[in-house]
Amino acid sequence: MGAVTYPNERVVEFIEKNMVPIQVLFDSQPLSTNFNIKWTPTVITLDEKGKEHHRTIGFLSPEEFIPSLMLGVAKCHFDLEKFNEAISGMEKILKNYPKSDAAPEAVYLRGVALYKNTHSAEPLKEAYKKLQAEYPSSEWARRASPYRLL
């Protein structure tokens, strides 16, 4: 990723605006042990307290890396129960990177965050419908299948 993805202008811009990057070699101690880093590249999205919220392992192109980073930020917000920020982040993924590997998970988590915000089952049903229509073979479509019964 050092030759293709990390130097990409859009990747650099996204990271500079949204993250504090730290590069750790996979065999650097104690961080590689503390964060269970077994392969390179491993990209971990942490919150301000150092708690992990998202992880990717292996090469990603810039077109996949940016939405993966966006998903990591949105998942931080989601896990910290900042649902409006999480929803906004997931909507940006779906608007700007609808064909990315991160998109199905963003649909799913957006539905859950909307549910948690409103306590209405409708966003869960809508997430299921969207996943079935646009990402039917994704694991997130399978995970959302119980929502069809709501």
mmCIF file of C-alpha atoms in Angstrom:
data_model
loop_
_atom_site.group_PDB
_atom_site.id
_atom_site.type_symbol
_atom_site.label_atom_id
_atom_site.label_comp_id
_atom_site.label_asym_id
_atom_site.label_seq_id
_atom_site.Cartn_x
_atom_site.Cartn_y
_atom_site.Cartn_z
ATOM 1 C CA MET A 1 0.000 0.000 0.000
ATOM 2 C CA GLY A 2 3.025 2.219 0.470
ATOM 3 C CA ALA A 3 3.572 2.462 -3.280
ATOM 4 C CA VAL A 4 -0.041 2.859 -4.433
ATOM 5 C CA THR A 5 -2.554 3.665 -1.729
ATOM 6 C CA TYR A 6 -0.836 5.729 0.959
ATOM 7 C CA PRO A 7 0.644 8.333 -1.451
ATOM 8 C CA ASN A 8 -2.711 8.821 -3.236
ATOM 9 C CA GLU A 9 -3.781 12.479 -2.907
ATOM 10 C CA ARG A 10 -7.336 11.643 -1.833
ATOM 11 C CA VAL A 11 -6.078 9.172 0.776
ATOM 12 C CA VAL A 12 -3.596 11.711 2.138
ATOM 13 C CA GLU A 13 -6.299 14.396 2.280
ATOM 14 C CA PHE A 14 -8.799 12.120 4.044
ATOM 15 C CA ILE A 15 -6.263 10.971 6.632
ATOM 16 C CA GLU A 16 -5.015 14.503 7.303
ATOM 17 C CA LYS A 17 -8.572 15.766 7.873
ATOM 18 C CA ASN A 18 -9.947 12.842 9.867
ATOM 19 C CA MET A 19 -7.255 10.788 11.556
ATOM 20 C CA VAL A 20 -3.990 10.719 13.417
ATOM 21 C CA PRO A 21 -1.950 8.103 11.529
ATOM 22 C CA ILE A 22 0.658 6.024 13.297
ATOM 23 C CA GLN A 23 2.681 3.453 11.394
ATOM 24 C CA VAL A 24 3.843 0.438 13.374
ATOM 25 C CA LEU A 25 5.859 -2.420 11.910
ATOM 26 C CA PHE A 26 4.132 -5.775 12.332
ATOM 27 C CA ASP A 27 6.939 -6.993 14.606
ATOM 28 C CA SER A 28 7.312 -3.818 16.715
ATOM 29 C CA GLN A 29 6.902 -4.574 20.376
ATOM 30 C CA PRO A 30 4.855 -4.054 22.459
ATOM 31 C CA LEU A 31 2.342 -2.488 20.027
ATOM 32 C CA SER A 32 2.208 -5.409 17.603
ATOM 33 C CA THR A 33 1.374 -7.725 20.503
ATOM 34 C CA ASN A 34 -1.003 -5.291 22.213
ATOM 35 C CA PHE A 35 -3.001 -4.810 18.998
ATOM 36 C CA ASN A 36 -2.619 -8.402 17.753
ATOM 37 C CA ILE A 37 -0.924 -7.374 14.519
ATOM 38 C CA LYS A 38 0.022 -10.511 12.616
ATOM 39 C CA TRP A 39 0.223 -9.307 9.021
ATOM 40 C CA THR A 40 0.955 -6.194 7.060
ATOM 41 C CA PRO A 41 -0.748 -3.994 6.250
ATOM 42 C CA THR A 42 -3.111 -4.015 9.199
ATOM 43 C CA VAL A 43 -5.037 -0.772 9.608
ATOM 44 C CA ILE A 44 -6.829 -0.265 12.907
ATOM 45 C CA THR A 45 -9.211 2.580 13.658
ATOM 46 C CA LEU A 46 -9.037 3.563 17.316
ATOM 47 C CA ASP A 47 -10.967 6.144 19.292
ATOM 48 C CA GLU A 48 -9.327 8.869 21.352
ATOM 49 C CA LYS A 49 -8.953 6.438 24.276
ATOM 50 C CA GLY A 50 -7.170 3.836 22.148
ATOM 51 C CA LYS A 51 -10.110 1.415 21.867
ATOM 52 C CA GLU A 52 -10.336 -0.448 18.565
ATOM 53 C CA HIS A 53 -13.491 -0.048 16.463
ATOM 54 C CA HIS A 54 -12.493 -1.253 12.992
ATOM 55 C CA ARG A 55 -9.712 -3.298 11.392
ATOM 56 C CA THR A 56 -8.660 -4.140 7.854
ATOM 57 C CA ILE A 57 -5.937 -6.562 6.901
ATOM 58 C CA GLY A 58 -4.215 -6.667 3.531
ATOM 59 C CA PHE A 59 -3.902 -4.407 0.520
ATOM 60 C CA LEU A 60 -6.736 -2.075 -0.430
ATOM 61 C CA SER A 61 -6.789 0.241 -3.424
ATOM 62 C CA PRO A 62 -7.457 3.935 -2.749
ATOM 63 C CA GLU A 63 -11.033 3.404 -3.981
ATOM 64 C CA GLU A 64 -11.556 0.806 -1.237
ATOM 65 C CA PHE A 65 -9.259 2.234 1.423
ATOM 66 C CA ILE A 66 -11.049 5.576 1.789
ATOM 67 C CA PRO A 67 -14.502 4.041 2.387
ATOM 68 C CA SER A 68 -12.913 1.536 4.775
ATOM 69 C CA LEU A 69 -11.423 4.419 6.761
ATOM 70 C CA MET A 70 -14.763 6.238 6.617
ATOM 71 C CA LEU A 71 -16.480 3.127 7.948
ATOM 72 C CA GLY A 72 -13.954 2.945 10.780
ATOM 73 C CA VAL A 73 -14.699 6.536 11.792
ATOM 74 C CA ALA A 74 -18.460 5.920 11.555
ATOM 75 C CA LYS A 75 -18.114 2.767 13.666
ATOM 76 C CA CYS A 76 -16.258 4.766 16.324
ATOM 77 C CA HIS A 77 -19.215 7.147 16.473
ATOM 78 C CA PHE A 78 -21.680 4.248 16.476
ATOM 79 C CA ASP A 79 -19.915 2.417 19.315
ATOM 80 C CA LEU A 80 -19.733 5.644 21.325
ATOM 81 C CA GLU A 81 -23.492 6.092 20.761
ATOM 82 C CA LYS A 82 -22.999 9.235 18.698
ATOM 83 C CA PHE A 83 -25.624 7.992 16.281
ATOM 84 C CA ASN A 84 -26.164 11.191 14.283
ATOM 85 C CA GLU A 85 -22.447 11.342 13.446
ATOM 86 C CA ALA A 86 -22.417 7.620 12.634
ATOM 87 C CA ILE A 87 -25.434 7.991 10.338
ATOM 88 C CA SER A 88 -23.850 10.953 8.577
ATOM 89 C CA GLY A 89 -20.618 9.025 8.002
ATOM 90 C CA MET A 90 -22.406 5.988 6.653
ATOM 91 C CA GLU A 91 -24.521 8.134 4.339
ATOM 92 C CA LYS A 92 -21.331 9.640 2.911
ATOM 93 C CA ILE A 93 -20.015 6.151 2.175
ATOM 94 C CA LEU A 94 -23.260 5.229 0.436
ATOM 95 C CA LYS A 95 -23.341 8.463 -1.557
ATOM 96 C CA ASN A 96 -19.686 8.558 -2.604
ATOM 97 C CA TYR A 97 -18.672 4.865 -2.596
ATOM 98 C CA PRO A 98 -21.849 2.812 -3.177
ATOM 99 C CA LYS A 99 -19.961 0.025 -4.958
ATOM 100 C CA SER A 100 -17.269 -0.319 -2.285
ATOM 101 C CA ASP A 101 -16.884 -3.324 -0.023
ATOM 102 C CA ALA A 102 -17.716 -1.024 2.922
ATOM 103 C CA ALA A 103 -21.136 -0.072 1.527
ATOM 104 C CA PRO A 104 -23.172 -3.119 2.638
ATOM 105 C CA GLU A 105 -21.948 -2.808 6.226
ATOM 106 C CA ALA A 106 -22.702 0.920 6.089
ATOM 107 C CA VAL A 107 -26.290 0.148 5.000
ATOM 108 C CA TYR A 108 -26.695 -2.309 7.858
ATOM 109 C CA LEU A 109 -25.183 -0.089 10.539
ATOM 110 C CA ARG A 110 -27.056 2.972 9.270
ATOM 111 C CA GLY A 111 -30.306 1.060 9.772
ATOM 112 C CA VAL A 112 -29.298 0.024 13.284
ATOM 113 C CA ALA A 113 -28.164 3.558 14.199
ATOM 114 C CA LEU A 114 -31.439 5.008 12.909
ATOM 115 C CA TYR A 115 -33.323 2.417 14.939
ATOM 116 C CA LYS A 116 -31.351 3.295 18.062
ATOM 117 C CA ASN A 117 -32.055 6.989 17.439
ATOM 118 C CA THR A 118 -35.801 6.606 16.800
ATOM 119 C CA HIS A 119 -36.801 3.227 18.323
ATOM 120 C CA SER A 120 -38.752 2.633 15.125
ATOM 121 C CA ALA A 121 -38.295 -0.680 13.330
ATOM 122 C CA GLU A 122 -38.792 0.969 9.929
ATOM 123 C CA PRO A 123 -35.059 1.767 9.384
ATOM 124 C CA LEU A 124 -34.203 -1.883 10.013
ATOM 125 C CA LYS A 125 -36.762 -3.019 7.430
ATOM 126 C CA GLU A 126 -35.462 -0.413 4.967
ATOM 127 C CA ALA A 127 -31.873 -1.575 5.527
ATOM 128 C CA TYR A 128 -32.942 -5.156 4.813
ATOM 129 C CA LYS A 129 -34.739 -4.107 1.610
ATOM 130 C CA LYS A 130 -31.772 -2.055 0.394
ATOM 131 C CA LEU A 131 -29.336 -4.862 1.158
ATOM 132 C CA GLN A 132 -31.507 -7.381 -0.685
ATOM 133 C CA ALA A 133 -31.877 -5.067 -3.673
ATOM 134 C CA GLU A 134 -28.297 -3.802 -3.971
ATOM 135 C CA TYR A 135 -26.028 -6.236 -2.084
ATOM 136 C CA PRO A 136 -27.957 -9.536 -1.980
ATOM 137 C CA SER A 137 -24.907 -11.786 -1.690
ATOM 138 C CA SER A 138 -23.251 -9.784 1.099
ATOM 139 C CA GLU A 139 -22.918 -11.117 4.622
ATOM 140 C CA TRP A 140 -24.774 -7.977 5.740
ATOM 141 C CA ALA A 141 -27.835 -8.955 3.714
ATOM 142 C CA ARG A 142 -27.813 -12.303 5.515
ATOM 143 C CA ARG A 143 -27.373 -10.629 8.902
ATOM 144 C CA ALA A 144 -30.312 -8.314 8.181
ATOM 145 C CA SER A 145 -32.636 -11.128 7.108
ATOM 146 C CA PRO A 146 -34.497 -11.232 10.472
ATOM 147 C CA TYR A 147 -35.526 -7.597 9.869
ATOM 148 C CA ARG A 148 -37.847 -8.750 7.090
ATOM 149 C CA LEU A 149 -40.097 -10.135 9.832
ATOM 150 C CA LEU A 150 -40.564 -6.788 11.576
#
